[in-house]
Short mmCIF file of C-alpha atoms in Angstrom, two decimals:
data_model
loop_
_atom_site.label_atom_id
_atom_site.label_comp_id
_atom_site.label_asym_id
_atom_site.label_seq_id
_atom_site.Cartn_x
_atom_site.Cartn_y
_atom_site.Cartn_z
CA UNK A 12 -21.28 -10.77 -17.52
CA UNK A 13 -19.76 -12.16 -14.87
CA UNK A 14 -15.78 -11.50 -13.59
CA UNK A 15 -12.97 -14.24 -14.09
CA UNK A 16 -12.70 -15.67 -10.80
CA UNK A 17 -9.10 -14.06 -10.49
CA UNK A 18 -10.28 -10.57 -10.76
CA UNK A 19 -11.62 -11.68 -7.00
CA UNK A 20 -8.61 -13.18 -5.22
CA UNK A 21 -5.05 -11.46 -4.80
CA UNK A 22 -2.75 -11.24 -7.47
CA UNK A 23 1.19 -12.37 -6.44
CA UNK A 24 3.89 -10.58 -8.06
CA UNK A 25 4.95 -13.49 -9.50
CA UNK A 26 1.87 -14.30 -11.00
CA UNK A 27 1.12 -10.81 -12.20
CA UNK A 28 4.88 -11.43 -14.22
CA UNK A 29 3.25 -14.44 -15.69
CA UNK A 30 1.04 -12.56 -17.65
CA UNK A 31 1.15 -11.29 -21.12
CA UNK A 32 0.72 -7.61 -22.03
CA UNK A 33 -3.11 -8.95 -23.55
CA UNK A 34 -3.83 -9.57 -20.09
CA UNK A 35 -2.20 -7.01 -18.22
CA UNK A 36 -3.37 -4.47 -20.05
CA UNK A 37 -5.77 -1.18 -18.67
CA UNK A 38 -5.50 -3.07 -15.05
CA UNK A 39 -4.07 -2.12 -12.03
CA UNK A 40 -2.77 -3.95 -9.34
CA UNK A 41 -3.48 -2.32 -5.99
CA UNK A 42 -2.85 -4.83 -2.18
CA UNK A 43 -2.71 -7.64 -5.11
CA UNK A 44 -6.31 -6.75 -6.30
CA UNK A 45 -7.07 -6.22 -9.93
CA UNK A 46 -8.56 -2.77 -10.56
CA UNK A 47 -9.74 -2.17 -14.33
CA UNK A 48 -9.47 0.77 -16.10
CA UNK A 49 -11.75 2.57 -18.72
CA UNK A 50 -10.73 3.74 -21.63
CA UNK A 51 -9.40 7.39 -21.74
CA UNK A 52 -11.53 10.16 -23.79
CA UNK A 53 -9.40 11.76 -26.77
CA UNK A 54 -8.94 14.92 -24.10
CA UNK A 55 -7.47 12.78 -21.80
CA UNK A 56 -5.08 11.27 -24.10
CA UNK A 57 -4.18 14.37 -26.07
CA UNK A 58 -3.23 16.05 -22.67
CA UNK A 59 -1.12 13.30 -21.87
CA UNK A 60 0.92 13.24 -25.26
CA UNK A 61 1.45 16.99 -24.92
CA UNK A 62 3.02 16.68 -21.49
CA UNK A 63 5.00 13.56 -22.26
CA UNK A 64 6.94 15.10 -25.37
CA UNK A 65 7.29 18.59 -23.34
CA UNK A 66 8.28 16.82 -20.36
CA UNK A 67 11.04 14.71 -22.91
CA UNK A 68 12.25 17.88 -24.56
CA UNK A 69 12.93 19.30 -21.41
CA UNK A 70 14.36 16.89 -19.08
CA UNK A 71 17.53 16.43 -21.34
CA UNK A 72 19.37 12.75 -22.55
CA UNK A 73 19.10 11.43 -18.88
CA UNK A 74 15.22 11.00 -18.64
CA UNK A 75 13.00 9.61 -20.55
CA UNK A 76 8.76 10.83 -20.30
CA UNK A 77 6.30 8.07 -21.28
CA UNK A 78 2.96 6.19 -20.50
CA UNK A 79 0.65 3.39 -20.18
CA UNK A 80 3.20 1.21 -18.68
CA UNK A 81 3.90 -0.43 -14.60
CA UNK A 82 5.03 1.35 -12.04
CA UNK A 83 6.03 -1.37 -8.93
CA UNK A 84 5.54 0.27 -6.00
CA UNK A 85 5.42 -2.95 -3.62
CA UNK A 86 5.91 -6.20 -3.66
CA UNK A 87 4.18 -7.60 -0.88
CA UNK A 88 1.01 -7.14 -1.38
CA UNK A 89 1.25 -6.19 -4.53
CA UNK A 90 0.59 -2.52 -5.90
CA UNK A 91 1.25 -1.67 -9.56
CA UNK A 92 0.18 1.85 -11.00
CA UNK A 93 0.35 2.98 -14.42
CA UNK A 94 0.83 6.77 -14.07
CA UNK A 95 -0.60 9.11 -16.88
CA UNK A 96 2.83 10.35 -17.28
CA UNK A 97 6.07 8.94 -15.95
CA UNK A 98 9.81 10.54 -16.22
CA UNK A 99 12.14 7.75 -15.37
CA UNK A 100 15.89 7.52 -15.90
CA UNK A 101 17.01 6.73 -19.60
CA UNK A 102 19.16 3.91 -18.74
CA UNK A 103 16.34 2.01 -16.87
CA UNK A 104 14.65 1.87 -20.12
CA UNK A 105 14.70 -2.03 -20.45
CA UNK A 106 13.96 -2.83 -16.53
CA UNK A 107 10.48 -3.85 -16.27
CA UNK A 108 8.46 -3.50 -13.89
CA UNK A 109 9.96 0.34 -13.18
CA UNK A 110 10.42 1.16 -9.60
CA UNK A 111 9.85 4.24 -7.61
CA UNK A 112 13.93 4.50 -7.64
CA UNK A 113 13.95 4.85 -11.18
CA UNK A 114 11.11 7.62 -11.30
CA UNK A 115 11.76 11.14 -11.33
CA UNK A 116 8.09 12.60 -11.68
CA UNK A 117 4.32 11.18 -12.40
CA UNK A 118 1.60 13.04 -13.69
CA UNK A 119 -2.11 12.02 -13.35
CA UNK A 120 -4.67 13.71 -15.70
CA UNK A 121 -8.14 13.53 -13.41
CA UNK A 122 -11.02 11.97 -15.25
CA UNK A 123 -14.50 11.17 -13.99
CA UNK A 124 -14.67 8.48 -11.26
CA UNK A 125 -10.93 8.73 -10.63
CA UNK A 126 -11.00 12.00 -9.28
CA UNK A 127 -10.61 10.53 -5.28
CA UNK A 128 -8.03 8.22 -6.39
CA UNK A 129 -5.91 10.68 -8.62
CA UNK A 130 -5.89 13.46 -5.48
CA UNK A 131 -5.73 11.53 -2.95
CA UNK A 132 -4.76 7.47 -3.06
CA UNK A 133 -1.84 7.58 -5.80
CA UNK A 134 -0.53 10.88 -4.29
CA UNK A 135 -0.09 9.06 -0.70
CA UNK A 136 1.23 6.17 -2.66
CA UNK A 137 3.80 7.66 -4.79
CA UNK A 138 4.96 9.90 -1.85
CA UNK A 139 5.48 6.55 0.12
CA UNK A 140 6.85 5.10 -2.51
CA UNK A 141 9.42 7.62 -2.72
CA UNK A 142 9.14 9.41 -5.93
CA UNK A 143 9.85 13.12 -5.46
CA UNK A 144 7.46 14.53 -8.09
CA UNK A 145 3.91 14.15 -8.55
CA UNK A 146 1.71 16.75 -10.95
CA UNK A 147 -2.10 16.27 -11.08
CA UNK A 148 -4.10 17.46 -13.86
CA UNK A 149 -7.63 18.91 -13.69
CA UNK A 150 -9.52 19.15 -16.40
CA UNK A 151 -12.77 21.75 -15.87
CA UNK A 152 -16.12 20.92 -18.31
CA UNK A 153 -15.53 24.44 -19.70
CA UNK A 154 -11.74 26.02 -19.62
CA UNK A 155 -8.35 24.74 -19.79
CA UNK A 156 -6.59 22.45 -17.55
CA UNK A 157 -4.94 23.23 -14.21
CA UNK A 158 -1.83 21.52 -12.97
CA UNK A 159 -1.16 21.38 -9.40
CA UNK A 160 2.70 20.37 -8.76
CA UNK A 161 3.70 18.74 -5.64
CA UNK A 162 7.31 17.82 -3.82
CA UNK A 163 7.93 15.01 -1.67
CA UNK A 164 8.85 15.51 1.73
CA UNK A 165 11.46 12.90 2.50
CA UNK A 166 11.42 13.32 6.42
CA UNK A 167 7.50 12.96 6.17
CA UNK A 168 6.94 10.94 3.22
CA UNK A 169 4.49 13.15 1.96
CA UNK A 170 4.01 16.04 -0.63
CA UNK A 171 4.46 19.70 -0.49
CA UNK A 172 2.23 21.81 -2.14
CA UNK A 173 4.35 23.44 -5.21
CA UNK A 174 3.07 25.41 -8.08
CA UNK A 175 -0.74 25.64 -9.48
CA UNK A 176 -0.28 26.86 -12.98
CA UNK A 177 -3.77 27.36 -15.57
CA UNK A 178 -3.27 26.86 -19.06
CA UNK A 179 -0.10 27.45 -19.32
CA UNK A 180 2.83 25.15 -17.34
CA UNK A 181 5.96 27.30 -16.60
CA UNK A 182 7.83 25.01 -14.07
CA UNK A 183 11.38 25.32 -12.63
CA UNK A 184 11.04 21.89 -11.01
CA UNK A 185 12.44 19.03 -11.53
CA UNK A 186 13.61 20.66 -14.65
CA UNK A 187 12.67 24.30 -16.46
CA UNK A 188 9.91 23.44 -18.42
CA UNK A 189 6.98 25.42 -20.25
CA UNK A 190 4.00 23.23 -21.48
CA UNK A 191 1.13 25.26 -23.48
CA UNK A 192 -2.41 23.09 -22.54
CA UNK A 193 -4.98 25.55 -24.24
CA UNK A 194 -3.72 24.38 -27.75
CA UNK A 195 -6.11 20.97 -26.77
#
């Protein structure tokens, strides 16, 4: 099978907001390349609902925890990322794409093949980007998951290593929250 011959030139913004949600869908956009995404297993996805509606029930009528949608984090060339998780102000709710201003936390659940991306690329890119939480999720063959919080940095840009919590999420930051993952 061979690629459309746009998955091998760089996407504008402007063409990227030309598209419909068929076509945009499970991509990426990252220096205006399109990177495709696999399918999530059930763990991944089940891991991601739990900490979207804790995340919710926590943050309070201001913020709003969801997934699978765009994150801009440049224009020029273009970068979208679609986060795992992503708390973003409530009243932003209808501004699409959501920027980096609007964003409060992202979470990325590590699956196979994204492991160097999910530690390492989208944490220097959201920290760039601005957006002063970012939680990663490890998920071990055999045990529960393992959350490792980080806090941006604004003088640097960067994260600070925050809390590592196993199993169970007890967080004071950005907002009190306790998340149970061994009920997977």
């Amino acid at each position: 099978m061979v690629a459309p011959a746009w998955m091998h030139q760089q996407i504008t913004a402007e063409q990227y907001d030309s598209w419909s949600e068929e076509q945009s869908a499970g991509i990426e956009i990252v220096d205006g390349m399109v990177v495709v995404s696999p399918s999530a297993s059930k763990r991944h996805n089940r891991l991601i609902k739990i900490l979207a509606v804790a995340l919710e029930a926590a943050a309070g009528p201001d913020w709003n925890a969801d997934f699978d949608f765009d994150v801009r984090l440049q224009d020029v060339p273009l970068t979208n990322r679609r986060p795992d998780v992503v708390v973003y102000r409530a009243d932003t709710i209808d501004i699409m794409p959501a920027r980096p201003e609007h964003i409060l936390l992202v979470v990325e659940v590590v699956s196979p093949g994204s492991e160097t991306t999910d530690r390492i690329v989208k944490a220097e890119q959201y920290a760039r980007a601005g957006i002063s939480y970012y939680w990663r999720v490890e998920q071990p063959p055999a045990g529960v998951p393992v959350v490792y919080t980080y806090v941006l940095d604004p003088a640097t840009s960067t994260y600070r290593d925050g809390d590592v919590f196993t199993g169970v999420v007890d967080a004071a930051a950005p907002f009190p929250v306790k998340i149970d993952l061994t009920r997977l």
